[in-house]
């Protein structure tokens, strides 16, 4: 590891100090007897000046290509005109690898950027998204730790569906068939009997052909499952967790967030309690706005987008009809047409970022739901066992990390919130 200073750590107070920096050529221009290189590293950028009287260093700097990797040594100069109030007068340059032509230029199309995603990751803007994502998860870990949740590590190779068979990725497992996990939920449900409050962060897979702005075939899924909690208890957990994540990101990543959105209102508003409306109320609102939807129909991205116009903060929709929701959700004892489920919707058109529910803990009802869905209870024997040996009321939820990032940064597609997006048409790079 070379002994270098990060661009963002160079301050005007260091005037006159000799330092070493390493990074990539972000911009370059030659004016008169000077070459100006804007050097980029993971922390930010700084302007480096090579004067002609430096001889070789000046010549090398003049010839170096955009996105070349370089190490420079020079002296810190405070300059109020420089964007960061400081610049470097270079004495030497080591070109670690020269780049003649970097394939990404200003007018690159989105499709092209995705084709060369491995190079797109040079971009500070992409870096800002990844920093915000990392900070959101760091915040989640902080909150989960102080609230007493155990991290667990569930399997990804599984034998059955959680969220319906149509979106399972199938694979050969020696002489058997296995699937890629859609959700860790069923395994987290098993883990609560020893640990009570558990969480995991795993990739989840959905073979969804839907080409929407919010679907990936592989996404990062943050899931919690808590024993002795009913639906209303788990909604409190959801709003506290999401609020902490968003407020912490605002605190630690303000400048990165500012690159993407100017208005912080909805983010600041993400403090408990989040508004709660019933599915029935949601349908009324939609109908009053001229949307053609009947009670019992599922809300898609379009309906959710219209609903979000009513709120300036994340909000819950609870009490969905049973037949549009997954088999494991607990029937509402006061209205058997419904389940004790709620989604959290992000404002500004984003819609669902969390799906959660209280779980059906009645053995017979659960078997019936599995049969009603056309599935075989034999495939869920171990899961059904959980209702026979010390069953307790319990609830949980799953948050799509890319969807949260997309809302926080107002991205137009969740694919920008992931390192190497996987969609029906994209598996490479
Ligand atoms: O299908 S979910 O609504 N619910 C579950 O998987 C539960 N089994 C989770 C649980 O209770 N432990 O997915 C949860 C969230 C959903 O709200 C989205 O934010 C995200 O996961 N999600 C996705 N993100 C990106 N792409 C796709 N295809 C996707 N599907 C769900």
Short mmCIF file of C-alpha atoms and ligand atoms in Angstrom, two decimals:
data_model
loop_
_atom_site.label_atom_id
_atom_site.label_comp_id
_atom_site.label_asym_id
_atom_site.label_seq_id
_atom_site.Cartn_x
_atom_site.Cartn_y
_atom_site.Cartn_z
CA UNK A 1 0.00 0.00 0.00
CA UNK A 2 1.50 3.34 -0.98
CA UNK A 3 1.66 6.11 1.55
CA UNK A 4 -0.78 8.52 -0.07
CA UNK A 5 -3.17 11.25 0.95
CA UNK A 6 -6.79 11.15 -0.24
CA UNK A 7 -7.95 14.11 -2.35
CA UNK A 8 -10.66 15.05 0.15
CA UNK A 9 -8.14 15.17 2.99
CA UNK A 10 -6.02 17.88 1.36
CA UNK A 11 -6.88 21.11 3.19
CA UNK A 12 -5.72 24.74 2.76
CA UNK A 13 -4.02 24.52 6.18
CA UNK A 14 -1.56 22.07 4.57
CA UNK A 15 -0.14 24.90 2.42
CA UNK A 16 3.50 24.21 1.55
CA UNK A 17 3.37 20.54 2.56
CA UNK A 18 4.82 17.91 0.20
CA UNK A 19 2.39 15.05 -0.38
CA UNK A 20 1.77 12.01 -2.55
CA UNK A 21 -1.59 11.37 -4.23
CA UNK A 22 -2.71 8.40 -6.32
CA UNK A 23 -5.76 8.02 -8.49
CA UNK A 24 -7.10 8.48 -12.00
CA UNK A 25 -7.05 11.33 -14.52
CA UNK A 26 -10.54 12.79 -14.38
CA UNK A 27 -10.01 15.86 -16.60
CA UNK A 28 -7.02 17.32 -18.35
CA UNK A 29 -6.25 20.52 -20.21
CA UNK A 30 -3.12 22.30 -21.33
CA UNK A 31 -3.09 26.10 -21.17
CA UNK A 32 0.03 28.06 -22.10
CA UNK A 33 2.94 26.64 -20.18
CA UNK A 34 0.82 24.64 -17.76
CA UNK A 35 -1.02 21.30 -17.75
CA UNK A 36 -3.99 21.01 -15.41
CA UNK A 37 -5.03 17.52 -14.32
CA UNK A 38 -8.05 16.96 -12.15
CA UNK A 39 -7.09 13.89 -10.17
CA UNK A 40 -9.86 11.61 -8.93
CA UNK A 41 -9.77 9.05 -6.14
CA UNK A 42 -12.46 7.38 -4.06
CA UNK A 43 -12.79 10.46 -1.86
CA UNK A 44 -13.20 13.17 -4.48
CA UNK A 45 -11.10 15.26 -6.87
CA UNK A 46 -8.30 17.80 -6.70
CA UNK A 47 -6.62 19.98 -9.31
CA UNK A 48 -2.96 19.27 -10.00
CA UNK A 49 -0.78 21.72 -11.94
CA UNK A 50 2.29 20.75 -13.93
CA UNK A 51 4.46 23.72 -14.97
CA UNK A 52 6.57 23.53 -18.11
CA UNK A 53 9.75 24.20 -16.15
CA UNK A 54 9.28 20.76 -14.53
CA UNK A 55 10.50 19.21 -17.80
CA UNK A 56 9.71 15.44 -17.94
CA UNK A 57 6.85 15.60 -15.48
CA UNK A 58 5.19 18.29 -17.60
CA UNK A 59 5.66 16.27 -20.80
CA UNK A 60 4.29 13.07 -19.26
CA UNK A 61 1.32 14.92 -17.80
CA UNK A 62 0.62 16.46 -21.19
CA UNK A 63 0.48 13.04 -22.87
CA UNK A 64 -1.42 11.10 -20.22
CA UNK A 65 -4.96 9.98 -21.22
CA UNK A 66 -8.26 10.32 -19.39
CA UNK A 67 -8.77 7.61 -16.70
CA UNK A 68 -5.09 6.66 -16.69
CA UNK A 69 -3.89 5.60 -13.25
CA UNK A 70 -1.20 7.90 -11.86
CA UNK A 71 0.78 8.67 -8.74
CA UNK A 72 1.90 12.26 -8.27
CA UNK A 73 4.02 14.09 -5.76
CA UNK A 74 3.76 17.78 -5.20
CA UNK A 75 3.24 20.71 -2.88
CA UNK A 76 -0.08 21.90 -1.45
CA UNK A 77 -1.14 25.42 -2.50
CA UNK A 78 -4.14 27.10 -0.98
CA UNK A 79 -6.14 28.78 -3.75
CA UNK A 80 -9.56 30.26 -3.09
CA UNK A 81 -10.36 30.02 -6.83
CA UNK A 82 -9.89 26.23 -6.86
CA UNK A 83 -13.16 24.30 -6.37
CA UNK A 84 -11.95 22.76 -3.12
CA UNK A 85 -9.95 25.84 -2.06
CA UNK A 86 -6.72 23.98 -2.62
CA UNK A 87 -4.57 22.60 -5.43
CA UNK A 88 -1.31 20.75 -5.92
CA UNK A 89 1.77 22.02 -7.68
CA UNK A 90 3.23 18.80 -9.05
CA UNK A 91 6.89 17.85 -8.97
CA UNK A 92 6.64 14.33 -10.37
CA UNK A 93 4.20 11.98 -12.03
CA UNK A 94 4.31 8.20 -12.28
CA UNK A 95 1.98 6.88 -14.94
CA UNK A 96 1.01 3.47 -13.56
CA UNK A 97 -1.05 2.66 -16.63
CA UNK A 98 -1.70 4.97 -19.50
CA UNK A 99 -5.09 4.90 -21.22
CA UNK A 100 -5.09 6.02 -24.86
CA UNK A 101 -8.84 6.20 -25.17
CA UNK A 102 -11.43 5.64 -22.45
CA UNK A 103 -14.53 4.09 -24.07
CA UNK A 104 -17.04 6.16 -22.05
CA UNK A 105 -17.57 9.64 -23.43
CA UNK A 106 -20.06 12.35 -22.48
CA UNK A 107 -22.73 11.36 -25.01
CA UNK A 108 -22.78 7.63 -24.09
CA UNK A 109 -26.26 6.09 -24.10
CA UNK A 110 -27.65 4.37 -21.01
CA UNK A 111 -27.52 0.99 -22.74
CA UNK A 112 -23.87 1.52 -23.60
CA UNK A 113 -23.10 2.52 -20.01
CA UNK A 114 -24.63 -0.77 -18.88
CA UNK A 115 -22.63 -2.71 -21.52
CA UNK A 116 -19.45 -1.25 -20.06
CA UNK A 117 -20.65 -1.16 -16.48
CA UNK A 118 -17.23 -2.46 -15.34
CA UNK A 119 -15.78 0.84 -16.64
CA UNK A 120 -18.79 2.93 -15.70
CA UNK A 121 -17.80 2.23 -12.09
CA UNK A 122 -14.97 4.76 -12.56
CA UNK A 123 -17.62 7.49 -12.46
CA UNK A 124 -17.85 9.60 -9.27
CA UNK A 125 -21.61 9.69 -9.73
CA UNK A 126 -21.83 5.91 -9.64
CA UNK A 127 -19.47 6.01 -6.68
CA UNK A 128 -21.82 8.40 -4.89
CA UNK A 129 -24.72 5.96 -5.34
CA UNK A 130 -22.65 3.09 -3.96
CA UNK A 131 -21.52 5.20 -0.99
CA UNK A 132 -25.12 6.06 -0.15
CA UNK A 133 -26.08 2.40 -0.45
CA UNK A 134 -23.21 1.39 1.86
CA UNK A 135 -24.16 4.10 4.36
CA UNK A 136 -27.82 3.02 4.37
CA UNK A 137 -26.71 -0.51 5.25
CA UNK A 138 -24.21 0.74 7.81
CA UNK A 139 -27.07 2.65 9.42
CA UNK A 140 -29.30 -0.43 9.30
CA UNK A 141 -26.61 -2.44 11.08
CA UNK A 142 -26.27 0.27 13.75
CA UNK A 143 -30.00 0.29 14.37
CA UNK A 144 -30.37 -3.50 14.35
CA UNK A 145 -27.52 -3.89 16.81
CA UNK A 146 -28.85 -1.38 19.30
CA UNK A 147 -32.38 -2.81 19.01
CA UNK A 148 -31.19 -6.37 19.72
CA UNK A 149 -31.57 -8.18 16.39
CA UNK A 150 -29.27 -11.11 15.52
CA UNK A 151 -27.81 -11.32 12.05
CA UNK A 152 -28.22 -14.79 10.51
CA UNK A 153 -27.00 -16.29 7.25
CA UNK A 154 -29.71 -18.24 5.45
CA UNK A 155 -29.27 -20.52 2.42
CA UNK A 156 -29.61 -19.30 -1.15
CA UNK A 157 -30.07 -22.77 -2.67
CA UNK A 158 -33.60 -23.79 -1.74
CA UNK A 159 -36.30 -26.29 -2.65
CA UNK A 160 -39.46 -24.21 -2.61
CA UNK A 161 -41.21 -20.96 -3.44
CA UNK A 162 -41.94 -18.20 -0.95
CA UNK A 163 -43.35 -15.59 -3.29
CA UNK A 164 -45.07 -17.82 -5.88
CA UNK A 165 -43.65 -20.40 -8.26
CA UNK A 166 -43.76 -18.33 -11.42
CA UNK A 167 -40.72 -16.24 -10.53
CA UNK A 168 -38.39 -19.06 -9.44
CA UNK A 169 -35.02 -19.57 -11.09
CA UNK A 170 -34.57 -23.32 -11.46
CA UNK A 171 -31.25 -25.09 -11.48
CA UNK A 172 -29.87 -28.62 -11.56
CA UNK A 173 -28.66 -29.74 -8.15
CA UNK A 174 -26.92 -33.05 -8.91
CA UNK A 175 -29.88 -35.34 -9.61
CA UNK A 176 -32.40 -33.01 -7.97
CA UNK A 177 -33.96 -29.66 -8.78
CA UNK A 178 -33.13 -26.60 -6.70
CA UNK A 179 -34.11 -22.95 -6.92
CA UNK A 180 -32.43 -19.65 -6.16
CA UNK A 181 -33.98 -18.07 -3.08
CA UNK A 182 -36.67 -15.41 -3.59
CA UNK A 183 -36.62 -14.49 0.09
CA UNK A 184 -35.00 -15.78 3.27
CA UNK A 185 -38.28 -15.45 5.10
CA UNK A 186 -39.14 -19.10 5.72
CA UNK A 187 -35.65 -19.74 7.11
CA UNK A 188 -35.79 -16.62 9.26
CA UNK A 189 -39.11 -17.87 10.63
CA UNK A 190 -37.31 -21.05 11.71
CA UNK A 191 -34.50 -19.03 13.29
CA UNK A 192 -36.79 -17.02 15.62
CA UNK A 193 -37.37 -20.09 17.79
CA UNK A 194 -33.82 -19.82 19.05
CA UNK A 195 -33.06 -16.14 18.56
CA UNK A 196 -36.48 -14.36 18.60
CA UNK A 197 -35.35 -11.27 16.61
CA UNK A 198 -33.35 -12.06 13.48
CA UNK A 199 -32.32 -10.35 10.27
CA UNK A 200 -30.39 -11.14 7.11
CA UNK A 201 -29.09 -9.39 4.02
CA UNK A 202 -29.03 -11.73 1.05
CA UNK A 203 -29.32 -11.63 -2.69
CA UNK A 204 -32.84 -12.59 -3.72
CA UNK A 205 -33.77 -13.76 -7.17
CA UNK A 206 -36.94 -13.25 -9.18
CA UNK A 207 -37.40 -14.59 -12.69
CA UNK A 208 -39.66 -11.66 -13.49
CA UNK A 209 -39.91 -10.74 -17.13
CA UNK A 210 -41.54 -7.44 -16.17
CA UNK A 211 -39.43 -4.64 -17.57
CA UNK A 212 -40.33 -1.96 -15.07
CA UNK A 213 -38.20 0.66 -13.40
CA UNK A 214 -38.32 -1.26 -10.16
CA UNK A 215 -37.60 -4.87 -11.03
CA UNK A 216 -34.28 -6.65 -11.05
CA UNK A 217 -33.84 -10.40 -11.39
CA UNK A 218 -31.26 -10.25 -8.57
CA UNK A 219 -31.60 -7.73 -5.75
CA UNK A 220 -30.32 -7.25 -2.19
CA UNK A 221 -32.96 -8.11 0.33
CA UNK A 222 -32.90 -6.90 3.93
CA UNK A 223 -35.29 -9.07 5.92
CA UNK A 224 -36.36 -9.10 9.56
CA UNK A 225 -38.44 -11.61 11.47
CA UNK A 226 -39.57 -11.13 15.06
CA UNK A 227 -41.21 -13.53 17.50
CA UNK A 228 -44.11 -12.31 19.68
CA UNK A 229 -44.85 -9.46 17.29
CA UNK A 230 -48.12 -8.72 15.55
CA UNK A 231 -48.54 -6.67 12.38
CA UNK A 232 -48.67 -3.36 14.24
CA UNK A 233 -45.50 -4.19 16.18
CA UNK A 234 -43.59 -4.98 12.99
CA UNK A 235 -44.78 -1.76 11.30
CA UNK A 236 -43.19 0.17 14.17
CA UNK A 237 -39.95 -1.70 13.59
CA UNK A 238 -40.14 -0.91 9.85
CA UNK A 239 -40.68 2.81 10.30
CA UNK A 240 -38.01 3.14 12.98
CA UNK A 241 -35.47 1.23 10.90
CA UNK A 242 -36.18 3.06 7.63
CA UNK A 243 -36.24 6.41 9.40
CA UNK A 244 -32.88 5.74 11.04
CA UNK A 245 -31.36 4.63 7.72
CA UNK A 246 -32.59 7.72 5.86
CA UNK A 247 -31.74 10.26 8.58
CA UNK A 248 -28.27 8.77 9.01
CA UNK A 249 -27.67 8.89 5.25
CA UNK A 250 -28.72 12.56 5.29
CA UNK A 251 -26.24 13.17 8.07
CA UNK A 252 -23.30 11.25 6.60
CA UNK A 253 -23.87 11.53 2.84
CA UNK A 254 -25.44 14.92 2.35
CA UNK A 255 -23.20 16.00 -0.51
CA UNK A 256 -23.63 12.71 -2.37
CA UNK A 257 -27.41 12.95 -1.99
CA UNK A 258 -27.31 16.55 -3.18
CA UNK A 259 -25.79 15.42 -6.47
CA UNK A 260 -29.05 13.63 -7.18
CA UNK A 261 -31.80 15.61 -5.50
CA UNK A 262 -32.19 19.24 -4.46
CA UNK A 263 -35.31 18.83 -2.37
CA UNK A 264 -34.85 16.91 0.89
CA UNK A 265 -38.44 17.33 2.15
CA UNK A 266 -39.63 13.74 1.81
CA UNK A 267 -36.39 12.38 3.26
CA UNK A 268 -36.62 14.69 6.28
CA UNK A 269 -40.27 13.70 6.66
CA UNK A 270 -39.31 10.05 7.02
CA UNK A 271 -39.75 10.03 10.79
CA UNK A 272 -42.20 7.87 12.78
CA UNK A 273 -45.09 7.52 12.73
CA UNK A 274 -45.46 7.06 8.98
CA UNK A 275 -49.01 7.58 7.71
CA UNK A 276 -51.09 4.38 7.55
CA UNK A 277 -54.01 3.83 5.20
CA UNK A 278 -56.03 0.70 4.63
CA UNK A 279 -56.23 -1.06 1.29
CA UNK A 280 -59.92 -0.08 1.24
CA UNK A 281 -59.00 3.60 1.61
CA UNK A 282 -56.36 3.23 -1.08
CA UNK A 283 -58.94 1.86 -3.50
CA UNK A 284 -61.31 4.74 -2.65
CA UNK A 285 -58.56 7.29 -3.31
CA UNK A 286 -57.68 5.68 -6.62
CA UNK A 287 -61.31 5.48 -7.73
CA UNK A 288 -61.88 9.12 -6.77
CA UNK A 289 -58.97 9.97 -9.06
CA UNK A 290 -60.57 8.14 -11.95
CA UNK A 291 -58.41 5.02 -11.82
CA UNK A 292 -60.25 1.92 -12.98
CA UNK A 293 -59.68 -0.47 -10.11
CA UNK A 294 -62.07 -2.62 -8.10
CA UNK A 295 -61.82 -3.90 -4.56
CA UNK A 296 -59.85 -7.16 -4.68
CA UNK A 297 -57.51 -6.14 -7.48
CA UNK A 298 -53.79 -5.83 -6.92
CA UNK A 299 -52.13 -2.44 -7.18
CA UNK A 300 -49.37 -2.23 -9.72
CA UNK A 301 -46.62 0.33 -10.12
CA UNK A 302 -49.02 2.75 -11.90
CA UNK A 303 -51.66 2.67 -9.17
CA UNK A 304 -49.01 3.01 -6.45
CA UNK A 305 -47.49 5.99 -8.22
CA UNK A 306 -50.84 7.78 -8.21
CA UNK A 307 -51.34 6.93 -4.55
CA UNK A 308 -47.94 8.38 -3.62
CA UNK A 309 -49.12 11.81 -4.82
CA UNK A 310 -51.16 11.96 -1.60
CA UNK A 311 -48.09 11.73 0.67
CA UNK A 312 -44.91 13.66 1.34
CA UNK A 313 -43.31 10.81 3.28
CA UNK A 314 -43.14 7.02 3.19
CA UNK A 315 -46.48 5.47 4.20
CA UNK A 316 -48.12 2.11 4.83
CA UNK A 317 -50.99 0.41 3.03
CA UNK A 318 -52.38 -2.39 5.22
CA UNK A 319 -55.16 -4.96 5.11
CA UNK A 320 -54.83 -6.38 1.60
CA UNK A 321 -57.26 -8.95 0.20
CA UNK A 322 -56.09 -12.48 0.94
CA UNK A 323 -56.22 -13.80 -2.62
CA UNK A 324 -53.65 -11.32 -3.97
CA UNK A 325 -51.11 -12.01 -1.23
CA UNK A 326 -48.72 -14.84 -0.35
CA UNK A 327 -49.83 -18.05 1.38
CA UNK A 328 -47.94 -17.43 4.65
CA UNK A 329 -49.80 -14.25 5.63
CA UNK A 330 -52.15 -14.43 8.61
CA UNK A 331 -55.85 -14.20 7.93
CA UNK A 332 -57.45 -11.15 9.54
CA UNK A 333 -59.59 -12.58 12.39
CA UNK A 334 -62.03 -9.68 11.90
CA UNK A 335 -62.38 -10.09 8.15
CA UNK A 336 -61.38 -13.44 6.62
CA UNK A 337 -61.29 -11.85 3.14
CA UNK A 338 -58.16 -10.00 4.22
CA UNK A 339 -54.69 -10.72 5.57
CA UNK A 340 -52.65 -8.93 8.23
CA UNK A 341 -50.20 -7.56 5.70
CA UNK A 342 -48.82 -4.12 4.93
CA UNK A 343 -46.53 -2.66 2.30
CA UNK A 344 -44.42 0.44 2.84
CA UNK A 345 -44.59 2.81 -0.12
CA UNK A 346 -42.02 5.49 -0.85
CA UNK A 347 -43.31 8.90 -2.00
CA UNK A 348 -42.52 10.78 -5.22
CA UNK A 349 -43.89 8.01 -7.39
CA UNK A 350 -41.63 5.25 -6.11
CA UNK A 351 -44.17 2.98 -4.42
CA UNK A 352 -43.45 -0.31 -2.67
CA UNK A 353 -40.11 -0.59 -0.93
CA UNK A 354 -41.16 -3.05 1.81
CA UNK A 355 -43.52 -6.01 1.92
CA UNK A 356 -44.39 -7.34 5.34
CA UNK A 357 -46.97 -9.24 7.33
CA UNK A 358 -47.94 -11.14 10.40
CA UNK A 359 -47.48 -14.85 9.64
CA UNK A 360 -50.22 -17.47 9.70
CA UNK A 361 -49.55 -19.45 12.87
CA UNK A 362 -52.58 -21.74 12.67
CA UNK A 363 -51.42 -25.10 11.28
CA UNK A 364 -54.69 -26.02 9.57
CA UNK A 365 -55.23 -22.60 7.99
CA UNK A 366 -51.67 -22.63 6.67
CA UNK A 367 -52.12 -26.09 5.09
CA UNK A 368 -55.35 -24.88 3.49
CA UNK A 369 -53.63 -21.77 2.07
CA UNK A 370 -50.86 -23.92 0.60
CA UNK A 371 -53.48 -26.17 -1.04
CA UNK A 372 -55.49 -23.17 -2.27
CA UNK A 373 -52.37 -21.87 -3.99
CA UNK A 374 -52.08 -25.18 -5.83
CA UNK A 375 -48.93 -26.15 -3.93
CA UNK A 376 -48.12 -29.42 -2.18
CA UNK A 377 -47.97 -29.27 1.65
CA UNK A 378 -45.39 -32.09 1.45
CA UNK A 379 -42.91 -29.57 0.00
CA UNK A 380 -43.40 -27.40 3.07
CA UNK A 381 -43.27 -30.09 5.72
CA UNK A 382 -40.40 -28.55 7.65
CA UNK A 383 -42.06 -25.12 7.51
CA UNK A 384 -45.36 -26.57 8.73
CA UNK A 385 -43.46 -28.22 11.60
CA UNK A 386 -42.76 -24.72 12.93
CA UNK A 387 -46.51 -24.48 13.72
CA UNK A 388 -46.43 -27.75 15.67
CA UNK A 389 -43.48 -27.29 18.01
CA UNK A 390 -43.81 -24.19 20.13
CA UNK A 391 -45.48 -21.94 17.56
CA UNK A 392 -45.75 -18.26 18.48
CA UNK A 393 -47.31 -15.19 16.88
CA UNK A 394 -44.66 -13.61 14.68
CA UNK A 395 -44.20 -11.06 11.95
CA UNK A 396 -41.57 -9.91 9.50
CA UNK A 397 -40.79 -8.02 6.37
CA UNK A 398 -38.43 -7.60 3.45
CA UNK A 399 -36.94 -4.37 2.17
CA UNK A 400 -35.53 -4.10 -1.35
CA UNK A 401 -32.29 -2.20 -0.84
CA UNK A 402 -32.05 -0.97 -4.44
CA UNK A 403 -35.60 0.36 -4.24
CA UNK A 404 -34.76 2.32 -1.11
CA UNK A 405 -31.63 3.74 -2.76
CA UNK A 406 -33.59 4.60 -5.92
CA UNK A 407 -36.06 6.66 -3.90
CA UNK A 408 -33.46 8.35 -1.66
CA UNK A 409 -31.51 9.44 -4.75
CA UNK A 410 -34.51 9.89 -7.07
CA UNK A 411 -33.02 7.47 -9.61
CA UNK A 412 -35.13 6.69 -12.64
CA UNK A 413 -34.44 2.94 -12.42
CA UNK A 414 -33.34 0.51 -9.68
CA UNK A 415 -30.62 -0.83 -11.97
CA UNK A 416 -28.51 2.27 -11.23
CA UNK A 417 -28.56 1.32 -7.56
CA UNK A 418 -26.70 -1.93 -8.03
CA UNK A 419 -23.09 -2.69 -8.97
CA UNK A 420 -23.78 -5.05 -11.87
CA UNK A 421 -27.52 -5.06 -12.59
CA UNK A 422 -29.26 -8.26 -13.56
CA UNK A 423 -32.42 -7.88 -15.62
CA UNK A 424 -34.18 -10.21 -18.08
CA UNK A 425 -32.00 -8.90 -20.89
CA UNK A 426 -28.76 -8.41 -18.97
CA UNK A 427 -26.46 -10.95 -17.34
CA UNK A 428 -23.15 -9.44 -18.48
CA UNK A 429 -20.81 -7.90 -17.45
O1 LIG B 1 -41.95 -10.06 -2.51
S1 LIG B 1 -41.85 -9.13 -1.43
O2 LIG B 1 -42.82 -8.07 -1.42
N1 LIG B 1 -41.92 -9.86 -0.02
C1 LIG B 1 -41.12 -10.88 0.31
O3 LIG B 1 -40.27 -11.38 -0.40
C2 LIG B 1 -41.25 -11.37 1.74
N2 LIG B 1 -41.04 -12.82 1.76
C3 LIG B 1 -40.24 -10.63 2.60
C4 LIG B 1 -40.35 -10.97 4.06
O4 LIG B 1 -41.40 -10.76 4.63
N3 LIG B 1 -39.30 -11.45 4.66
O5 LIG B 1 -40.42 -8.47 -1.54
C5 LIG B 1 -39.99 -7.59 -0.51
C6 LIG B 1 -39.34 -6.38 -1.10
C7 LIG B 1 -40.26 -5.56 -2.00
O6 LIG B 1 -41.04 -4.66 -1.23
C8 LIG B 1 -39.27 -4.83 -2.86
O7 LIG B 1 -38.74 -3.71 -2.20
C9 LIG B 1 -38.18 -5.85 -3.04
O8 LIG B 1 -38.28 -6.77 -1.97
N4 LIG B 1 -38.31 -6.56 -4.32
C10 LIG B 1 -37.60 -6.29 -5.42
N5 LIG B 1 -36.64 -5.38 -5.65
C11 LIG B 1 -36.08 -5.34 -6.88
N6 LIG B 1 -36.44 -6.18 -7.88
C12 LIG B 1 -37.40 -7.11 -7.70
N7 LIG B 1 -37.74 -7.94 -8.67
C13 LIG B 1 -38.03 -7.19 -6.41
N8 LIG B 1 -39.00 -7.97 -5.89
C14 LIG B 1 -39.15 -7.57 -4.62
#
